[in-house]
Short mmCIF file of C-alpha atoms and ligand atoms in Angstrom, two decimals:
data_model
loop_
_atom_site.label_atom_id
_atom_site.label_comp_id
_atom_site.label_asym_id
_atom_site.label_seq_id
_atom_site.Cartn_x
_atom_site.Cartn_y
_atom_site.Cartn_z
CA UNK F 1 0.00 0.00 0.00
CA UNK F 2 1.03 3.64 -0.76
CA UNK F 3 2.33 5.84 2.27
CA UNK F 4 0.85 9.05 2.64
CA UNK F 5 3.88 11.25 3.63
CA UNK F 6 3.54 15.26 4.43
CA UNK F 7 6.22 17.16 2.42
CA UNK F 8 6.08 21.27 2.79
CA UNK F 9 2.44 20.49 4.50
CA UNK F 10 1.16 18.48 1.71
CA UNK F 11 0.58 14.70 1.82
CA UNK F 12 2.19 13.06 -0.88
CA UNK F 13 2.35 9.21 -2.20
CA UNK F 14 6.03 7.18 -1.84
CA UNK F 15 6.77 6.48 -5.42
CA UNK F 16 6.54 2.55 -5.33
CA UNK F 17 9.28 2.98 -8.09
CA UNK F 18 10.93 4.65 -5.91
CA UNK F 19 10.34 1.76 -2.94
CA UNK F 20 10.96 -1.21 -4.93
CA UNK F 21 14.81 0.31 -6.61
CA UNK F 22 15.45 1.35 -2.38
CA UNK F 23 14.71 -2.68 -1.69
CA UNK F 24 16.06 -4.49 -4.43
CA UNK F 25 19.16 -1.89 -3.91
CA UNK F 26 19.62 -2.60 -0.42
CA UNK F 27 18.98 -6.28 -0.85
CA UNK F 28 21.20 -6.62 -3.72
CA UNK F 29 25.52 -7.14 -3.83
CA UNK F 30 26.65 -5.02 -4.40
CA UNK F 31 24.36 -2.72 -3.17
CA UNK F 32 22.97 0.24 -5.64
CA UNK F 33 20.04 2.76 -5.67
CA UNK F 34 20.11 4.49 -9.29
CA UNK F 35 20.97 8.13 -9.03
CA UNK F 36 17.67 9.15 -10.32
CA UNK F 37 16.33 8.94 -6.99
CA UNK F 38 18.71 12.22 -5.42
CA UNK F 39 16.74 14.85 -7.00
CA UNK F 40 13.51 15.19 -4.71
CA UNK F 41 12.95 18.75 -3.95
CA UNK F 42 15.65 19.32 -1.33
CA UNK F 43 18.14 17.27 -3.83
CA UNK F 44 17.18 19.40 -6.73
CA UNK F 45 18.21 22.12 -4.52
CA UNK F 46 21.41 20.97 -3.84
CA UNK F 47 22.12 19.79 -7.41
CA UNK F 48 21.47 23.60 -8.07
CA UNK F 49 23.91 24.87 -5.14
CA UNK F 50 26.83 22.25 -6.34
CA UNK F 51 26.56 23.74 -9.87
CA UNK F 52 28.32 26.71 -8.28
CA UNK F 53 30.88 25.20 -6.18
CA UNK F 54 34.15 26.32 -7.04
CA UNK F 55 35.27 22.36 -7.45
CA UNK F 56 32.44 21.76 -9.97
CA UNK F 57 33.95 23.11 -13.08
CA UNK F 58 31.09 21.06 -15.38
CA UNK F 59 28.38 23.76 -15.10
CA UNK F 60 29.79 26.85 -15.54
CA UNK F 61 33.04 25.60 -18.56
CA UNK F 62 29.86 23.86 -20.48
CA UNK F 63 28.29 27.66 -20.62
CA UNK F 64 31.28 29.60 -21.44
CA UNK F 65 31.81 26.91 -24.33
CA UNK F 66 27.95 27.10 -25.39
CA UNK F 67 28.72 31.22 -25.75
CA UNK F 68 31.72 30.80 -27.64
CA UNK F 69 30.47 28.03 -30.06
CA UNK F 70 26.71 29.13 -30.46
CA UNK F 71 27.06 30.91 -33.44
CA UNK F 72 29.28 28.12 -35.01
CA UNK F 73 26.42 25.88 -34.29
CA UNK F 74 23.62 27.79 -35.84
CA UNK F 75 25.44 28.29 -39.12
CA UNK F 76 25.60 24.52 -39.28
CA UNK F 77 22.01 23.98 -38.09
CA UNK F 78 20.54 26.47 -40.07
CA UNK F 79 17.67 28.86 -38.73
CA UNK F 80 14.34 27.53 -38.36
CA UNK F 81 14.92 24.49 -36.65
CA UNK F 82 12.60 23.28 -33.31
CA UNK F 83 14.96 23.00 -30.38
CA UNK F 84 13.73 19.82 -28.36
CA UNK F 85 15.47 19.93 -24.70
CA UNK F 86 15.94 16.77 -22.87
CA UNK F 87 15.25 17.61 -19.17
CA UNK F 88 13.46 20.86 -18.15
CA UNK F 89 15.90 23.61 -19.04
CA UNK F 90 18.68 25.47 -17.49
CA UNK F 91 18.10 29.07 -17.09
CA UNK F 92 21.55 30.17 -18.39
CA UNK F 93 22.41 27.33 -20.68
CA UNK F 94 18.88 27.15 -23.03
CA UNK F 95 19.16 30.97 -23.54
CA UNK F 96 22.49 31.11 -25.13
CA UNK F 97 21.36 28.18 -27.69
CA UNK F 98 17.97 29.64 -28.20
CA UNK F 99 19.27 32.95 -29.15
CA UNK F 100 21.62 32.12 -31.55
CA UNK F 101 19.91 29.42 -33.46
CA UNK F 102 16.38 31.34 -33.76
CA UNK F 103 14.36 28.17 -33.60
CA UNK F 104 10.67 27.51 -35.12
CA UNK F 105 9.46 26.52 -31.42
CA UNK F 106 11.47 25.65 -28.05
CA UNK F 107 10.02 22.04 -26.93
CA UNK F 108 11.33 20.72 -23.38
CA UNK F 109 10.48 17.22 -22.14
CA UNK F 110 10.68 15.90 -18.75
CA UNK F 111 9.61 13.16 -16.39
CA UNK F 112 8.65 16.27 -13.68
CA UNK F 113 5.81 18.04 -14.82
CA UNK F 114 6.61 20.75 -11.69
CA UNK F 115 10.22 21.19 -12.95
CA UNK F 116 9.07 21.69 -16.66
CA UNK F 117 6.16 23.66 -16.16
CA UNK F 118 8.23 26.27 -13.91
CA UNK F 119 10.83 26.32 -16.76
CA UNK F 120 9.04 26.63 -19.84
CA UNK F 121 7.30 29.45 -18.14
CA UNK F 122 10.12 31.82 -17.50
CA UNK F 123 11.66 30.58 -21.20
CA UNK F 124 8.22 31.76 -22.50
CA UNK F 125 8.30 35.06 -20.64
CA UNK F 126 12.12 35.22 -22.24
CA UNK F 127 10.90 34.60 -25.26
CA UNK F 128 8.11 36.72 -26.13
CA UNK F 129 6.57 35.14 -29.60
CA UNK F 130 8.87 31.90 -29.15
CA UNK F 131 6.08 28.58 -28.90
CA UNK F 132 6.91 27.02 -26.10
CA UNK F 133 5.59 23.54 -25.78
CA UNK F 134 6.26 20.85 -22.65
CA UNK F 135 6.29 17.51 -23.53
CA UNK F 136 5.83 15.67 -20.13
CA UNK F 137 7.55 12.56 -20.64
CA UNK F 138 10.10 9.92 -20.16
CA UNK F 139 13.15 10.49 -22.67
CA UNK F 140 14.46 7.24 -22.16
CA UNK F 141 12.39 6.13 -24.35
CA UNK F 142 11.12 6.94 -27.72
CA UNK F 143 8.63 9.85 -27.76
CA UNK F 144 5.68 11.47 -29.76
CA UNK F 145 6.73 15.04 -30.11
CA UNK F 146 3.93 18.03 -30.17
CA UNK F 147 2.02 17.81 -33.84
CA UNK F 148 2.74 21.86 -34.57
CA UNK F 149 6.51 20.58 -35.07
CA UNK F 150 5.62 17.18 -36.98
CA UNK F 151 7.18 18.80 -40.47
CA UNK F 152 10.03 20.85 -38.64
CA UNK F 153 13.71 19.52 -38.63
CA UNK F 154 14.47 19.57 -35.18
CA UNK F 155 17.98 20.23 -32.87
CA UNK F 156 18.41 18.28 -29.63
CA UNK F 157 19.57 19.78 -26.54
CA UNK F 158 21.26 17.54 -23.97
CA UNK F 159 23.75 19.55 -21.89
CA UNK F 160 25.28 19.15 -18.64
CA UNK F 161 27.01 15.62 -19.37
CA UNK F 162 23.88 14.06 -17.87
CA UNK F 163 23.97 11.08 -20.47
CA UNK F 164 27.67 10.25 -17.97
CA UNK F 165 24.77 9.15 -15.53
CA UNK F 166 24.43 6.55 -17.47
CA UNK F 167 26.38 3.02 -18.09
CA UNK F 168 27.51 2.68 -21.86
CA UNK F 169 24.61 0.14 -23.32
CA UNK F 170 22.30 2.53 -21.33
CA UNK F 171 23.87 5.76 -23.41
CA UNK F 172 23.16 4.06 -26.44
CA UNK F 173 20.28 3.17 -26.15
CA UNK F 174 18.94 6.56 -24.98
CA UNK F 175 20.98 8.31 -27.66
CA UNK F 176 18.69 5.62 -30.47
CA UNK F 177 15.48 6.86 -28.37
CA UNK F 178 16.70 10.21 -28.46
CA UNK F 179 17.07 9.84 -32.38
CA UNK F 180 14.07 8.10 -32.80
CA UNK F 181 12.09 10.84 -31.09
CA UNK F 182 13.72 13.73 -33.28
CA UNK F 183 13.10 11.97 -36.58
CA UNK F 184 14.44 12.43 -40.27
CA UNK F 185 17.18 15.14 -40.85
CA UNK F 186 17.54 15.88 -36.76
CA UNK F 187 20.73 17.39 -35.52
CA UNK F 188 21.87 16.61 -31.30
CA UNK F 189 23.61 19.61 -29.23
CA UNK F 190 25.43 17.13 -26.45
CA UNK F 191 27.84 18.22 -23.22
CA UNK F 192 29.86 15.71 -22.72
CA UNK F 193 32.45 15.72 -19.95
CA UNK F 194 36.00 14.67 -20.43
CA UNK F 195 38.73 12.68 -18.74
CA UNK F 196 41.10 14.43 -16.69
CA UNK F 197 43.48 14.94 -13.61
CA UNK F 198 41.88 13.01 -11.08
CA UNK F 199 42.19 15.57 -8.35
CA UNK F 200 39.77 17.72 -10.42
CA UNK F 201 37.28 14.94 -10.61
CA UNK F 202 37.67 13.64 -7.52
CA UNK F 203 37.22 17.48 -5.85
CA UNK F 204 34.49 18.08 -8.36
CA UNK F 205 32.42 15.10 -6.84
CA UNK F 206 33.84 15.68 -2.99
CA UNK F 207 34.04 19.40 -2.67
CA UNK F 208 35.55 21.57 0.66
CA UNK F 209 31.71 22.57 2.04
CA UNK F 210 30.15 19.52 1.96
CA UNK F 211 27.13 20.43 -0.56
CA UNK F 212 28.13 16.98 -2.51
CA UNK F 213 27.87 14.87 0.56
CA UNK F 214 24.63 16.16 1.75
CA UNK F 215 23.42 15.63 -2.14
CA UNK F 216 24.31 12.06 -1.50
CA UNK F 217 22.96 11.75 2.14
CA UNK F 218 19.79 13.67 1.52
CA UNK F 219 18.94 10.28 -0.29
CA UNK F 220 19.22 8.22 2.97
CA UNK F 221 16.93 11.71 4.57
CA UNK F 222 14.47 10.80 1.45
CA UNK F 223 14.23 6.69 2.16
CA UNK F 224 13.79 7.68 6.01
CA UNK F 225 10.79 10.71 5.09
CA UNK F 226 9.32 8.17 2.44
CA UNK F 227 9.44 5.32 2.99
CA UNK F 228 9.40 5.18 7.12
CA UNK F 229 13.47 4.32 7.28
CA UNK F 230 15.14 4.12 10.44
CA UNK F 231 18.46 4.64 8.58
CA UNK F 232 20.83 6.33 11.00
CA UNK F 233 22.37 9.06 9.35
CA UNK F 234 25.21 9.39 11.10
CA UNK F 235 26.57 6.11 10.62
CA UNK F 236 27.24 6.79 6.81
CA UNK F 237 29.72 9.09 5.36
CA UNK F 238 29.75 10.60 1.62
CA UNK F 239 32.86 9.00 -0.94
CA UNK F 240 33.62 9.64 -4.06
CA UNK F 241 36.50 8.01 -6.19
CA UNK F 242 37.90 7.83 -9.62
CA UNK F 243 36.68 3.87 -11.14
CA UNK F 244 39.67 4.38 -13.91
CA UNK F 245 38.92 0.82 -15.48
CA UNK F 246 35.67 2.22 -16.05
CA UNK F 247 36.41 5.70 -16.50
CA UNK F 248 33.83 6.97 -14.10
CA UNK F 249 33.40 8.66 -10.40
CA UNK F 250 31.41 6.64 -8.74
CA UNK F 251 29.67 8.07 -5.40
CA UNK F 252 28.94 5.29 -2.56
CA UNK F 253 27.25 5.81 1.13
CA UNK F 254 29.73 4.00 3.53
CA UNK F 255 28.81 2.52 6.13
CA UNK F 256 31.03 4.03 9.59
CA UNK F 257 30.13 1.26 12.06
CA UNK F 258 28.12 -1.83 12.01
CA UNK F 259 24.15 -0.64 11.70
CA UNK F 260 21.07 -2.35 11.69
CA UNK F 261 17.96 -0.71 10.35
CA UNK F 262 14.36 -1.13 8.94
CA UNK F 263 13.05 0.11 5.68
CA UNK F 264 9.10 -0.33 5.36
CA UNK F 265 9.75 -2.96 8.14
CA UNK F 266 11.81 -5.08 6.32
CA UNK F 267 15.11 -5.38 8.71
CA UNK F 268 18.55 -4.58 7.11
CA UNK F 269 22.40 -4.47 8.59
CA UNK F 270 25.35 -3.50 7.00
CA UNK F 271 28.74 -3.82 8.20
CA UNK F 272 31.64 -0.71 8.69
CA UNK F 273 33.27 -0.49 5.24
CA UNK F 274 30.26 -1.45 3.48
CA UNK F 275 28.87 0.75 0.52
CA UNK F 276 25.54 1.38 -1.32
CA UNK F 277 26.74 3.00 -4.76
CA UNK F 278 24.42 6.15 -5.30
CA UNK F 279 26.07 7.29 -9.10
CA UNK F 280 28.13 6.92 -12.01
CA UNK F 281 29.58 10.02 -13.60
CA UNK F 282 31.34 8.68 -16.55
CA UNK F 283 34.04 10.82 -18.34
CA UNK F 284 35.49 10.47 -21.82
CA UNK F 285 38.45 11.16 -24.16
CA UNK F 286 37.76 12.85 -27.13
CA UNK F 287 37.65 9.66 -29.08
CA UNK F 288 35.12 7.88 -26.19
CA UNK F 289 32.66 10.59 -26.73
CA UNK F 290 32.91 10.33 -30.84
CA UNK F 291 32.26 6.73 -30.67
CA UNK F 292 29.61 6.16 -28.33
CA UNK F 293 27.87 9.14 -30.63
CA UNK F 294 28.10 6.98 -33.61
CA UNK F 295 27.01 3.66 -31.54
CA UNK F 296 23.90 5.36 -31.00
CA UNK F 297 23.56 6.09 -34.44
CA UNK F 298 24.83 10.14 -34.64
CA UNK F 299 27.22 11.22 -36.79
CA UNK F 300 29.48 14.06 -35.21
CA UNK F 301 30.00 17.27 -37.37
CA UNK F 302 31.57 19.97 -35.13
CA UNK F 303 32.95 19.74 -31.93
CA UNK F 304 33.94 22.45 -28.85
CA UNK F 305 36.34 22.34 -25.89
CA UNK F 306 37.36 24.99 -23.53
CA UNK F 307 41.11 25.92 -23.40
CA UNK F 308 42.21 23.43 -20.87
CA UNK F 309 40.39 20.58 -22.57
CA UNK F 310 37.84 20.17 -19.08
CA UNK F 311 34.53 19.95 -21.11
CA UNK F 312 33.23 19.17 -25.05
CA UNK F 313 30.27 20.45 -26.48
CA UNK F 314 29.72 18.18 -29.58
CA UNK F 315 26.88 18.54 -32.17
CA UNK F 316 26.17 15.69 -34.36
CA UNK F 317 23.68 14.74 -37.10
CA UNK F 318 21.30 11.88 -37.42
C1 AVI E 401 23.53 15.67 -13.29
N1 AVI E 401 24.88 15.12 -13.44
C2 AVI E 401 25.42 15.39 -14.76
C3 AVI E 401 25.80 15.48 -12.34
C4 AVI E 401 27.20 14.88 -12.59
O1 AVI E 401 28.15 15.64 -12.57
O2 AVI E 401 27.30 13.68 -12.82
C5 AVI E 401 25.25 15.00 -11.01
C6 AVI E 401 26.18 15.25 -9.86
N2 AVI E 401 26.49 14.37 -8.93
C7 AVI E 401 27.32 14.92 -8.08
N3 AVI E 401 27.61 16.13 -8.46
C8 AVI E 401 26.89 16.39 -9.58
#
């Protein structure tokens, strides 16, 4: 059964999506929770405070390459196009594109309708005469975009290096869906996020104040709020390390002592040392990045960096 939990004064429904990946995670060896599950409200703040962290170089390099390159990429998109955003929007990043490329209509999808409808409205208020039209959705998969844009070419957006969230067959296979939904003739804006010194990365995912680790622990807060944990939070401390095989951070929970606890009743103990891994931020060369774009069936045509090589903005065609 569903359990009504009060959020800001509101009763809300645990996501049984949400409960079953907690208990299979905990359950399983070794132990995961995807990373979809960080961005409640409170996480979704966080996410927004670490893209200004000093450490987290991702946000703000992706937006000074976007200004530099934006022109370049509208004189090989060509005017007209609909820009279709995967994810709700970032209030600096969609700008930049949408003013250079002057598209035919600015469609965003996401999974959050409360996310997407807060963006597209200040986009539309940005963009006076600009159609503006949500798609609330699930981009993982193949989707049917708004009929007033059936006959336009379209231009993916998908900054941010969010598709690094994702293990390689998983890439693909949302980079296919990604085509699939943009149809015949589509260009594909992508930030993708490259390999580097590991101090950087390791800083950019463990920074000096702390707003990473209470990212990762406001999970454990969410499990406890949701889904009646008794997870002690203190017994669990934030890591993040370089997985160089794999050519990833990864970001675990450790366990600091021995705990026992309940989720939804059913009884759980972990031992000091032990992890539950919360994310995968994969990085790649510049060869990495061209060849998982062509796995999932895109064919690269320009491609950006910043001066010290920390970030690529790539734009590919179908
Ligand atoms: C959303 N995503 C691209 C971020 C990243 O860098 O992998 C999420 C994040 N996790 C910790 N810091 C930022």
């Amino acid at each position: 059964m569903l359990k009504p939990e009060i959020e800001d004064g509101q009763v809300t429904l645990a996501d049984p999506a949400f409960r079953n990946d907690v208990l299979r995670g905990f359950a399983s060896r070794p132990r995961a929770i995807p990373a979809r599950w960080f961005y409640d409200r409170r996480g979704s703040e966080l996410f927004e405070a670490i893209t200004d962290l000093p450490e987290y170089y991702p946000t703000r390099t992706e937006t000074a390459i976007l200004r530099a390159c934006c022109a370049d990429i509208a004189r090989l998109a060509g005017a007209g196009r609909a820009v279709v955003e995967f994810g709700s929007g970032s209030s600096t990043k969609t700008p930049i594109l949408l003013r250079a490329v002057d598209p035919s209509a600015y469609v965003p999808i996401d999974i959050s309708g409360d996310f997407l409808r807060e963006s597209s409205a200040g986009l539309a208020s940005a963009f006076p005469g600009l159609p503006v039209l949500p798609v609330e959705a699930d981009f993982l998969h193949p989707i049917a975009l708004p009929a007033q844009v059936a006959d336009t070419p379209k231009l993916g957006f998908f900054p941010g290096s969010t598709i690094g969230n994702m293990i390689p067959h998983s890439s693909v296979d949302l980079l296919r869906a990604m085509k699939a939904s943009l149809g015949e003739g589509a260009m594909l804006v992508i930030g993708m996020d490259r390999i580097k010194d590991v101090g950087v990365l390791e800083a950019a995912y463990d920074d000096a104040q702390g707003v990473t680790a209470a990212f990762n622990r406001n999970l454990l807060e969410r499990i406890n709020r949701e889904l009646g944990g008794t997870i002690p939070l203190d017994a669990f401390r934030h890591s993040a390390i370089w997985n160089d095989d794999r050519a990833r951070i990864e970001m675990h929970l450790e366990a600091t002592r021995d705990v026992a606890f309940t989720i939804e009743r059913h009884p759980f103990e972990m031992a000091a040392g032990e992890t539950i891994h919360t994310e995968n931020s994969h990085k790649y060369g510049p060869r990495d990045a061209r060849i998982l774009l062509r796995a999932g069936g895109w064919t690269p045509v320009g491609e950006w960096t910043d001066p010290n090589g920390l970030f690529a903005v790539i734009l590919a065609e179908a």
